[in-house]
Amino acid sequence: MTQTTPSLPSNSNASSLSKVRVFVRRRSKRPKTTSLALQQHDLQPPTRDDHYKRSSFPEIEDFAYSGANAITQSSKSEMGLDVTLVESEAASTRPTGELPAHWERVLEGIRRMRCSAEAPVDTMGCEKAGDTLPPKERRFAVLVSSLLSSQTKDHVTHGAIQRLLENGLLTPDAINNADEETIKKMLYPVGFYTRKATNLKKIANICLTKYDGDIPSTIEQLLLLPGIGPKMAHLVMNVGWNNVQGICVDTHVHRICNRLGWVSRPGTKQKTRTPEETREALQRWLPKEEWVPINPLLVGFGQTICTPLRPRCGECGISDLCPSAFKEASNSSPSSKPKKSGPNKKR
Ligand code: SF4
């Protein structure tokens, strides 16, 4: 994700804004692996039926990026939502699109890599915003975090959320009553902080006047808010309301799904052109229980290994399964390039 470097607003009081809360890193329950290579038993491709025979969601708690599943599993009662309905809906949904070859082995390989290294999204992603707050306040925090996250790195968004929180400005009421200059100072150096401050004021007012101080609870209503696009709306539905309506596809998910050959434009083998096209293509085949965890999984993978420029294919545990392996400029030395073998070999 690219980040702009906005100019500091006038009358900025940076020193008063520098206090940030430190997250305590949660230790993974599973011993970390040093080898990213897939084991032989992983090379038996499961069928779609095998996938749906699973009695529960994947073991996401074991991974460093556990936030998404923690929401669907352990925060259900806290959210006060009918999660049984959400889960039964997910279990009964059977995407009908054609499954990409080896997709479960690729997913498992990425999970293994994500176990071995923490990414910024694991501690500072939008899913983490306000995670100690009561449900209603937390939903607003997730919405604000989503708004701020575009064109902004996770740690910068996280810093702005912490400043708003510490200054008592992370509620619709407080934002509505604050002057816009104060909001700008809190948001800086978030990308497009001036425009986002304006939109945040408007959103707070809409939440107060139309939703009794809460946030909208449908995709359609969320998309009517200024500055909120499909990626953010789906993330807010998934995290804020625990109501999975679609996959949150950001630039990392969009890029990696295309590199893996998981998505294409309808009726073609060409890459999708936009995150929205990727979302629609991915939803045609990806089982619904993966719709929430796929975002933090691939975002973290994109932040650490499958980076936008010079992906680290030489360190990637699924390079023998990836059709894009070593095709883009890599910072891996030529000698580290493994010989292609196995399922990714041209047949
Ligand atoms: S092999 Fe390279 S392009 Fe493919 S997923 Fe791994 S890092 Fe990304």
mmCIF file of C-alpha atoms and ligand atoms in Angstrom:
data_model
loop_
_atom_site.group_PDB
_atom_site.id
_atom_site.type_symbol
_atom_site.label_atom_id
_atom_site.label_comp_id
_atom_site.label_asym_id
_atom_site.label_seq_id
_atom_site.Cartn_x
_atom_site.Cartn_y
_atom_site.Cartn_z
ATOM 1 C CA MET A 1 0.000 0.000 0.000
ATOM 2 C CA THR A 2 1.477 3.292 -0.982
ATOM 3 C CA GLN A 3 1.544 6.167 1.408
ATOM 4 C CA THR A 4 1.441 9.822 0.668
ATOM 5 C CA THR A 5 3.457 12.288 2.701
ATOM 6 C CA PRO A 6 1.134 15.127 3.545
ATOM 7 C CA SER A 7 2.368 18.401 4.905
ATOM 8 C CA LEU A 8 1.998 19.062 8.616
ATOM 9 C CA PRO A 9 -1.073 21.120 9.450
ATOM 10 C CA SER A 10 -0.494 24.506 10.995
ATOM 11 C CA ASN A 11 -0.511 24.791 14.795
ATOM 12 C CA SER A 12 0.362 21.144 15.025
ATOM 13 C CA ASN A 13 1.228 20.025 18.531
ATOM 14 C CA ALA A 14 3.125 16.889 17.664
ATOM 15 C CA SER A 15 4.490 16.309 21.126
ATOM 16 C CA SER A 16 1.039 16.090 22.651
ATOM 17 C CA LEU A 17 0.081 13.541 20.051
ATOM 18 C CA SER A 18 3.045 11.257 20.397
ATOM 19 C CA LYS A 19 1.724 9.007 23.152
ATOM 20 C CA VAL A 20 0.636 5.693 21.751
ATOM 21 C CA ARG A 21 -0.673 2.598 23.397
ATOM 22 C CA VAL A 22 1.505 -0.463 22.984
ATOM 23 C CA PHE A 23 -0.100 -3.726 22.020
ATOM 24 C CA VAL A 24 1.171 -6.820 23.756
ATOM 25 C CA ARG A 25 2.097 -9.438 21.223
ATOM 26 C CA ARG A 26 0.194 -12.653 21.779
ATOM 27 C CA ARG A 27 2.319 -15.768 21.663
ATOM 28 C CA SER A 28 1.286 -18.304 19.074
ATOM 29 C CA LYS A 29 0.004 -21.570 20.530
ATOM 30 C CA ARG A 30 1.661 -23.542 17.797
ATOM 31 C CA PRO A 31 5.444 -23.972 17.773
ATOM 32 C CA LYS A 32 6.887 -21.863 15.034
ATOM 33 C CA THR A 33 8.250 -23.720 12.096
ATOM 34 C CA THR A 34 11.578 -22.914 10.582
ATOM 35 C CA SER A 35 10.936 -24.623 7.282
ATOM 36 C CA LEU A 36 8.353 -23.217 4.965
ATOM 37 C CA ALA A 37 8.450 -26.147 2.609
ATOM 38 C CA LEU A 38 5.269 -28.143 2.227
ATOM 39 C CA GLN A 39 5.288 -31.686 3.517
ATOM 40 C CA GLN A 40 4.551 -34.640 1.319
ATOM 41 C CA HIS A 41 1.174 -35.294 2.928
ATOM 42 C CA ASP A 42 0.135 -31.767 2.014
ATOM 43 C CA LEU A 43 0.512 -32.607 -1.614
ATOM 44 C CA GLN A 44 -2.659 -34.678 -1.709
ATOM 45 C CA PRO A 45 -5.241 -32.236 -3.009
ATOM 46 C CA PRO A 46 -8.490 -32.303 -1.033
ATOM 47 C CA THR A 47 -11.742 -32.129 -2.874
ATOM 48 C CA ARG A 48 -14.438 -29.534 -2.321
ATOM 49 C CA ASP A 49 -16.396 -32.235 -0.444
ATOM 50 C CA ASP A 50 -13.433 -32.781 1.870
ATOM 51 C CA HIS A 51 -13.421 -29.110 2.579
ATOM 52 C CA TYR A 52 -17.062 -28.977 3.544
ATOM 53 C CA LYS A 53 -16.798 -32.106 5.692
ATOM 54 C CA ARG A 54 -14.815 -30.037 8.175
ATOM 55 C CA SER A 55 -16.823 -29.613 11.310
ATOM 56 C CA SER A 56 -15.438 -26.208 12.221
ATOM 57 C CA PHE A 57 -13.672 -23.167 10.907
ATOM 58 C CA PRO A 58 -9.945 -23.529 10.162
ATOM 59 C CA GLU A 59 -7.490 -23.309 13.039
ATOM 60 C CA ILE A 60 -7.021 -19.606 12.560
ATOM 61 C CA GLU A 61 -6.454 -19.029 16.293
ATOM 62 C CA ASP A 62 -3.079 -20.679 15.881
ATOM 63 C CA PHE A 63 -1.898 -18.049 13.474
ATOM 64 C CA ALA A 64 -0.383 -14.709 14.177
ATOM 65 C CA TYR A 65 -3.123 -13.002 12.181
ATOM 66 C CA SER A 66 -5.829 -14.453 14.440
ATOM 67 C CA GLY A 67 -7.830 -11.240 14.585
ATOM 68 C CA ALA A 68 -10.372 -12.078 11.942
ATOM 69 C CA ASN A 69 -11.297 -15.441 13.338
ATOM 70 C CA ALA A 70 -11.140 -14.188 16.882
ATOM 71 C CA ILE A 71 -13.971 -11.933 15.854
ATOM 72 C CA THR A 72 -16.063 -14.714 14.411
ATOM 73 C CA GLN A 73 -15.349 -17.105 17.246
ATOM 74 C CA SER A 74 -14.664 -15.465 20.562
ATOM 75 C CA SER A 75 -16.302 -12.088 20.200
ATOM 76 C CA LYS A 76 -19.718 -13.382 19.249
ATOM 77 C CA SER A 77 -21.391 -12.822 22.564
ATOM 78 C CA GLU A 78 -19.616 -9.508 23.059
ATOM 79 C CA MET A 79 -20.974 -8.267 19.775
ATOM 80 C CA GLY A 80 -24.501 -9.195 20.862
ATOM 81 C CA LEU A 81 -25.252 -10.585 17.423
ATOM 82 C CA ASP A 82 -26.996 -13.685 16.148
ATOM 83 C CA VAL A 83 -23.782 -15.341 15.098
ATOM 84 C CA THR A 84 -25.439 -18.748 14.826
ATOM 85 C CA LEU A 85 -27.392 -17.352 11.936
ATOM 86 C CA VAL A 86 -24.257 -15.940 10.337
ATOM 87 C CA GLU A 87 -22.369 -19.211 10.707
ATOM 88 C CA SER A 88 -25.203 -21.390 9.475
ATOM 89 C CA GLU A 89 -25.564 -19.084 6.501
ATOM 90 C CA ALA A 90 -21.841 -19.422 5.827
ATOM 91 C CA ALA A 91 -21.956 -23.192 6.127
ATOM 92 C CA SER A 92 -24.882 -23.446 3.743
ATOM 93 C CA THR A 93 -23.321 -21.243 1.087
ATOM 94 C CA ARG A 94 -21.652 -23.221 -1.646
ATOM 95 C CA PRO A 95 -19.889 -21.080 -4.232
ATOM 96 C CA THR A 96 -20.347 -22.689 -7.608
ATOM 97 C CA GLY A 97 -17.349 -21.370 -9.548
ATOM 98 C CA GLU A 98 -14.519 -23.573 -10.728
ATOM 99 C CA LEU A 99 -11.900 -24.214 -8.064
ATOM 100 C CA PRO A 100 -8.323 -23.173 -8.949
ATOM 101 C CA ALA A 101 -5.835 -26.027 -8.992
ATOM 102 C CA HIS A 102 -4.172 -26.777 -5.656
ATOM 103 C CA TRP A 103 -5.866 -23.829 -3.944
ATOM 104 C CA GLU A 104 -6.058 -25.515 -0.542
ATOM 105 C CA ARG A 105 -2.390 -26.464 -0.613
ATOM 106 C CA VAL A 106 -1.506 -22.904 -1.549
ATOM 107 C CA LEU A 107 -3.665 -21.569 1.280
ATOM 108 C CA GLU A 108 -2.071 -23.942 3.747
ATOM 109 C CA GLY A 109 1.404 -22.960 2.520
ATOM 110 C CA ILE A 110 0.606 -19.282 3.054
ATOM 111 C CA ARG A 111 -0.754 -20.027 6.519
ATOM 112 C CA ARG A 112 2.513 -21.732 7.407
ATOM 113 C CA MET A 113 4.523 -18.775 6.236
ATOM 114 C CA ARG A 114 2.290 -16.412 8.205
ATOM 115 C CA CYS A 115 2.893 -18.493 11.335
ATOM 116 C CA SER A 116 6.581 -17.799 11.172
ATOM 117 C CA ALA A 117 6.542 -14.007 10.993
ATOM 118 C CA GLU A 118 4.241 -11.287 12.258
ATOM 119 C CA ALA A 119 3.061 -8.634 9.830
ATOM 120 C CA PRO A 120 1.885 -5.061 10.556
ATOM 121 C CA VAL A 121 -1.729 -6.076 9.901
ATOM 122 C CA ASP A 122 -1.566 -8.553 12.807
ATOM 123 C CA THR A 123 -1.333 -5.859 15.449
ATOM 124 C CA MET A 124 -2.314 -2.642 13.712
ATOM 125 C CA GLY A 125 -4.881 -3.597 11.058
ATOM 126 C CA CYS A 126 -8.415 -2.208 11.010
ATOM 127 C CA GLU A 127 -9.620 -5.427 12.670
ATOM 128 C CA LYS A 128 -7.745 -4.353 15.794
ATOM 129 C CA ALA A 129 -9.251 -0.881 16.049
ATOM 130 C CA GLY A 130 -10.969 -0.309 19.372
ATOM 131 C CA ASP A 131 -10.864 -3.984 20.262
ATOM 132 C CA THR A 132 -11.049 -3.159 23.970
ATOM 133 C CA LEU A 133 -14.115 -0.919 23.589
ATOM 134 C CA PRO A 134 -17.784 -1.852 24.070
ATOM 135 C CA PRO A 135 -19.486 -3.127 20.874
ATOM 136 C CA LYS A 136 -21.100 0.121 19.734
ATOM 137 C CA GLU A 137 -17.950 2.195 20.250
ATOM 138 C CA ARG A 138 -15.886 -0.515 18.687
ATOM 139 C CA ARG A 139 -18.002 -0.557 15.548
ATOM 140 C CA PHE A 140 -17.421 3.169 15.161
ATOM 141 C CA ALA A 141 -13.677 2.672 15.705
ATOM 142 C CA VAL A 142 -13.571 0.013 12.981
ATOM 143 C CA LEU A 143 -15.471 2.307 10.623
ATOM 144 C CA VAL A 144 -13.089 5.207 11.322
ATOM 145 C CA SER A 145 -10.054 2.966 10.956
ATOM 146 C CA SER A 146 -11.345 1.727 7.598
ATOM 147 C CA LEU A 147 -11.901 5.288 6.430
ATOM 148 C CA LEU A 148 -8.369 6.287 7.402
ATOM 149 C CA SER A 149 -6.687 3.164 6.023
ATOM 150 C CA SER A 150 -6.830 3.984 2.317
ATOM 151 C CA GLN A 151 -3.458 5.128 0.958
ATOM 152 C CA THR A 152 -2.035 4.814 4.460
ATOM 153 C CA LYS A 153 0.173 2.240 6.118
ATOM 154 C CA ASP A 154 -1.231 0.227 8.997
ATOM 155 C CA HIS A 155 1.010 1.750 11.666
ATOM 156 C CA VAL A 156 0.058 5.282 10.609
ATOM 157 C CA THR A 157 -3.667 4.483 10.709
ATOM 158 C CA HIS A 158 -3.185 2.796 14.068
ATOM 159 C CA GLY A 159 -1.398 5.864 15.452
ATOM 160 C CA ALA A 160 -4.247 8.150 14.390
ATOM 161 C CA ILE A 161 -6.841 5.856 15.979
ATOM 162 C CA GLN A 162 -4.855 5.856 19.215
ATOM 163 C CA ARG A 163 -4.671 9.671 19.230
ATOM 164 C CA LEU A 164 -8.413 9.957 18.688
ATOM 165 C CA LEU A 165 -9.013 7.441 21.462
ATOM 166 C CA GLU A 166 -6.670 9.087 23.934
ATOM 167 C CA ASN A 167 -8.220 12.472 23.282
ATOM 168 C CA GLY A 168 -11.784 11.215 23.722
ATOM 169 C CA LEU A 169 -12.570 11.674 20.030
ATOM 170 C CA LEU A 170 -13.496 8.179 18.956
ATOM 171 C CA THR A 171 -17.280 8.499 19.214
ATOM 172 C CA PRO A 172 -19.755 10.083 16.780
ATOM 173 C CA ASP A 173 -20.789 12.592 19.417
ATOM 174 C CA ALA A 174 -17.218 13.728 20.144
ATOM 175 C CA ILE A 175 -16.277 13.967 16.462
ATOM 176 C CA ASN A 176 -19.454 15.890 15.704
ATOM 177 C CA ASN A 177 -18.693 18.415 18.438
ATOM 178 C CA ALA A 178 -14.991 18.799 17.635
ATOM 179 C CA ASP A 179 -13.795 21.409 15.161
ATOM 180 C CA GLU A 180 -12.301 20.157 11.932
ATOM 181 C CA GLU A 181 -8.826 21.585 12.595
ATOM 182 C CA THR A 182 -8.580 19.496 15.765
ATOM 183 C CA ILE A 183 -9.599 16.380 13.829
ATOM 184 C CA LYS A 184 -6.957 17.107 11.179
ATOM 185 C CA LYS A 185 -4.242 17.329 13.819
ATOM 186 C CA MET A 186 -5.319 13.994 15.236
ATOM 187 C CA LEU A 187 -5.253 12.339 11.817
ATOM 188 C CA TYR A 188 -1.942 13.701 10.537
ATOM 189 C CA PRO A 189 0.138 12.078 8.900
ATOM 190 C CA VAL A 190 -2.620 9.831 7.525
ATOM 191 C CA GLY A 191 -2.844 10.068 3.739
ATOM 192 C CA PHE A 192 -5.383 12.689 2.574
ATOM 193 C CA TYR A 193 -5.984 13.608 6.211
ATOM 194 C CA THR A 194 -7.694 16.878 5.283
ATOM 195 C CA ARG A 195 -10.347 15.219 3.130
ATOM 196 C CA LYS A 196 -10.704 12.378 5.613
ATOM 197 C CA ALA A 197 -11.262 14.826 8.477
ATOM 198 C CA THR A 198 -14.083 16.419 6.504
ATOM 199 C CA ASN A 199 -15.603 13.028 5.727
ATOM 200 C CA LEU A 200 -15.227 11.903 9.320
ATOM 201 C CA LYS A 201 -17.227 14.908 10.539
ATOM 202 C CA LYS A 202 -19.967 14.107 8.010
ATOM 203 C CA ILE A 203 -19.992 10.418 8.965
ATOM 204 C CA ALA A 204 -20.273 11.231 12.668
ATOM 205 C CA ASN A 205 -23.227 13.507 11.967
ATOM 206 C CA ILE A 206 -24.953 10.845 9.834
ATOM 207 C CA CYS A 207 -24.403 8.224 12.553
ATOM 208 C CA LEU A 208 -26.001 10.537 15.125
ATOM 209 C CA THR A 209 -28.951 11.687 13.062
ATOM 210 C CA LYS A 210 -29.822 8.491 11.176
ATOM 211 C CA TYR A 211 -28.509 5.597 13.250
ATOM 212 C CA ASP A 212 -28.929 6.711 16.853
ATOM 213 C CA GLY A 213 -25.170 7.103 17.300
ATOM 214 C CA ASP A 214 -24.376 3.661 15.878
ATOM 215 C CA ILE A 215 -23.010 2.892 12.423
ATOM 216 C CA PRO A 216 -25.059 1.672 9.427
ATOM 217 C CA SER A 217 -25.647 -2.081 9.452
ATOM 218 C CA THR A 218 -25.930 -2.855 5.742
ATOM 219 C CA ILE A 219 -23.490 -2.690 2.848
ATOM 220 C CA GLU A 220 -25.809 -0.358 0.974
ATOM 221 C CA GLN A 221 -26.050 2.093 3.867
ATOM 222 C CA LEU A 222 -22.315 1.989 4.514
ATOM 223 C CA LEU A 223 -21.574 2.745 0.870
ATOM 224 C CA LEU A 224 -23.636 5.909 1.155
ATOM 225 C CA LEU A 225 -21.197 7.309 3.733
ATOM 226 C CA PRO A 226 -18.645 9.766 2.310
ATOM 227 C CA GLY A 227 -15.259 8.176 1.683
ATOM 228 C CA ILE A 228 -16.437 4.597 2.246
ATOM 229 C CA GLY A 229 -15.940 2.160 -0.657
ATOM 230 C CA PRO A 230 -16.697 -1.550 -1.086
ATOM 231 C CA LYS A 231 -13.444 -2.731 0.512
ATOM 232 C CA MET A 232 -14.126 -0.744 3.662
ATOM 233 C CA ALA A 233 -17.840 -1.551 3.723
ATOM 234 C CA HIS A 234 -17.201 -5.293 3.635
ATOM 235 C CA LEU A 235 -14.529 -5.020 6.302
ATOM 236 C CA VAL A 236 -16.900 -3.078 8.551
ATOM 237 C CA MET A 237 -19.680 -5.608 7.983
ATOM 238 C CA ASN A 238 -17.313 -8.494 8.714
ATOM 239 C CA VAL A 239 -15.579 -7.005 11.737
ATOM 240 C CA GLY A 240 -18.045 -4.472 13.092
ATOM 241 C CA TRP A 241 -21.257 -6.439 12.629
ATOM 242 C CA ASN A 242 -19.951 -9.984 12.299
ATOM 243 C CA ASN A 243 -22.150 -10.240 9.234
ATOM 244 C CA VAL A 244 -20.219 -11.624 6.294
ATOM 245 C CA GLN A 245 -21.615 -10.176 3.090
ATOM 246 C CA GLY A 246 -18.477 -10.310 0.985
ATOM 247 C CA ILE A 247 -14.699 -10.498 0.935
ATOM 248 C CA CYS A 248 -12.696 -7.423 1.869
ATOM 249 C CA VAL A 249 -10.335 -7.093 -1.095
ATOM 250 C CA ASP A 250 -7.612 -4.524 -0.763
ATOM 251 C CA THR A 251 -4.586 -3.991 -2.963
ATOM 252 C CA HIS A 252 -2.680 -6.928 -1.390
ATOM 253 C CA VAL A 253 -5.540 -9.401 -1.839
ATOM 254 C CA HIS A 254 -6.098 -8.123 -5.384
ATOM 255 C CA ARG A 255 -2.437 -8.473 -6.354
ATOM 256 C CA ILE A 256 -1.790 -11.845 -4.739
ATOM 257 C CA CYS A 257 -4.967 -13.489 -6.046
ATOM 258 C CA ASN A 258 -3.925 -12.489 -9.557
ATOM 259 C CA ARG A 259 -0.368 -13.719 -9.067
ATOM 260 C CA LEU A 260 -1.706 -17.042 -7.850
ATOM 261 C CA GLY A 261 -4.071 -17.317 -10.806
ATOM 262 C CA TRP A 262 -7.045 -17.480 -8.451
ATOM 263 C CA VAL A 263 -9.074 -14.874 -10.275
ATOM 264 C CA SER A 264 -9.635 -13.716 -13.831
ATOM 265 C CA ARG A 265 -11.997 -11.499 -15.731
ATOM 266 C CA PRO A 266 -15.264 -13.256 -16.540
ATOM 267 C CA GLY A 267 -14.955 -15.561 -19.535
ATOM 268 C CA THR A 268 -11.224 -14.888 -19.958
ATOM 269 C CA LYS A 269 -7.896 -15.874 -18.454
ATOM 270 C CA GLN A 270 -6.859 -12.246 -18.109
ATOM 271 C CA LYS A 271 -6.084 -10.717 -14.739
ATOM 272 C CA THR A 272 -8.801 -8.796 -12.990
ATOM 273 C CA ARG A 273 -8.389 -5.044 -13.275
ATOM 274 C CA THR A 274 -9.802 -3.809 -9.990
ATOM 275 C CA PRO A 275 -10.185 -5.051 -6.404
ATOM 276 C CA GLU A 276 -13.939 -5.105 -6.994
ATOM 277 C CA GLU A 277 -13.505 -7.454 -9.978
ATOM 278 C CA THR A 278 -11.230 -9.594 -7.828
ATOM 279 C CA ARG A 279 -13.813 -9.706 -5.040
ATOM 280 C CA GLU A 280 -16.526 -10.899 -7.409
ATOM 281 C CA ALA A 281 -14.235 -13.500 -9.010
ATOM 282 C CA LEU A 282 -12.980 -14.781 -5.653
ATOM 283 C CA GLN A 283 -16.466 -15.058 -4.223
ATOM 284 C CA ARG A 284 -17.463 -17.332 -7.119
ATOM 285 C CA TRP A 285 -15.374 -20.176 -5.727
ATOM 286 C CA LEU A 286 -13.829 -19.444 -2.334
ATOM 287 C CA PRO A 287 -15.825 -21.197 0.439
ATOM 288 C CA LYS A 288 -17.599 -18.647 2.560
ATOM 289 C CA GLU A 289 -15.906 -19.666 5.797
ATOM 290 C CA GLU A 290 -12.682 -18.327 4.236
ATOM 291 C CA TRP A 291 -14.137 -14.934 3.318
ATOM 292 C CA VAL A 292 -13.128 -13.219 6.556
ATOM 293 C CA PRO A 293 -9.727 -14.810 7.311
ATOM 294 C CA ILE A 294 -8.523 -14.499 3.713
ATOM 295 C CA ASN A 295 -8.042 -10.737 4.116
ATOM 296 C CA PRO A 296 -5.603 -10.618 7.057
ATOM 297 C CA LEU A 297 -3.933 -13.780 5.753
ATOM 298 C CA LEU A 298 -3.108 -12.294 2.353
ATOM 299 C CA VAL A 299 -2.531 -8.743 3.582
ATOM 300 C CA GLY A 300 0.150 -9.990 5.965
ATOM 301 C CA PHE A 301 1.595 -12.233 3.255
ATOM 302 C CA GLY A 302 1.719 -9.210 0.957
ATOM 303 C CA GLN A 303 3.417 -7.116 3.618
ATOM 304 C CA THR A 304 6.144 -9.669 4.271
ATOM 305 C CA ILE A 305 6.760 -12.059 1.336
ATOM 306 C CA CYS A 306 4.615 -11.437 -1.743
ATOM 307 C CA THR A 307 5.355 -7.732 -1.726
ATOM 308 C CA PRO A 308 4.138 -5.360 -4.462
ATOM 309 C CA LEU A 309 7.656 -4.844 -5.835
ATOM 310 C CA ARG A 310 10.311 -7.530 -5.879
ATOM 311 C CA PRO A 311 8.284 -10.345 -4.290
ATOM 312 C CA ARG A 312 10.529 -12.618 -2.260
ATOM 313 C CA CYS A 313 9.884 -15.745 -4.334
ATOM 314 C CA GLY A 314 13.171 -17.290 -3.196
ATOM 315 C CA GLU A 315 11.840 -17.384 0.380
ATOM 316 C CA CYS A 316 8.294 -18.304 -0.550
ATOM 317 C CA GLY A 317 7.099 -21.747 0.505
ATOM 318 C CA ILE A 318 4.622 -22.041 -2.370
ATOM 319 C CA SER A 319 6.869 -21.011 -5.245
ATOM 320 C CA ASP A 320 6.497 -24.450 -6.807
ATOM 321 C CA LEU A 321 2.729 -23.935 -6.875
ATOM 322 C CA CYS A 322 2.651 -20.296 -7.964
ATOM 323 C CA PRO A 323 2.301 -19.513 -11.688
ATOM 324 C CA SER A 324 3.950 -16.113 -11.139
ATOM 325 C CA ALA A 325 6.996 -17.358 -9.247
ATOM 326 C CA PHE A 326 10.188 -15.548 -10.267
ATOM 327 C CA LYS A 327 8.394 -13.778 -13.098
ATOM 328 C CA GLU A 328 8.575 -10.378 -11.461
ATOM 329 C CA ALA A 329 11.785 -8.620 -10.468
ATOM 330 C CA SER A 330 12.960 -10.345 -7.332
ATOM 331 C CA ASN A 331 15.488 -9.394 -4.700
ATOM 332 C CA SER A 332 16.353 -13.045 -4.422
ATOM 333 C CA SER A 333 19.707 -13.969 -5.822
ATOM 334 C CA PRO A 334 19.624 -16.046 -9.018
ATOM 335 C CA SER A 335 21.316 -18.891 -7.179
ATOM 336 C CA SER A 336 18.429 -19.044 -4.739
ATOM 337 C CA LYS A 337 15.978 -19.756 -7.504
ATOM 338 C CA PRO A 338 14.882 -23.373 -7.114
ATOM 339 C CA LYS A 339 14.361 -25.654 -10.040
ATOM 340 C CA LYS A 340 10.725 -25.944 -10.908
ATOM 341 C CA SER A 341 9.314 -29.308 -10.060
ATOM 342 C CA GLY A 342 6.090 -30.844 -8.945
ATOM 343 C CA PRO A 343 2.590 -29.601 -9.572
ATOM 344 C CA ASN A 344 3.568 -26.191 -10.956
ATOM 345 C CA LYS A 345 5.610 -27.688 -13.708
ATOM 346 C CA LYS A 346 4.076 -27.019 -17.086
ATOM 347 C CA ARG A 347 1.998 -29.986 -18.091
HETATM 348 S S1 SF4 B 1 6.167 -17.387 -5.531
HETATM 349 FE FE1 SF4 B 1 6.538 -15.168 -5.557
HETATM 350 S S2 SF4 B 1 4.782 -14.292 -6.696
HETATM 351 FE FE2 SF4 B 1 4.215 -16.394 -6.081
HETATM 352 S S3 SF4 B 1 3.146 -16.169 -4.123
HETATM 353 FE FE3 SF4 B 1 5.291 -16.564 -3.627
HETATM 354 S S4 SF4 B 1 6.237 -14.523 -3.419
HETATM 355 FE FE4 SF4 B 1 4.253 -14.253 -4.497
#
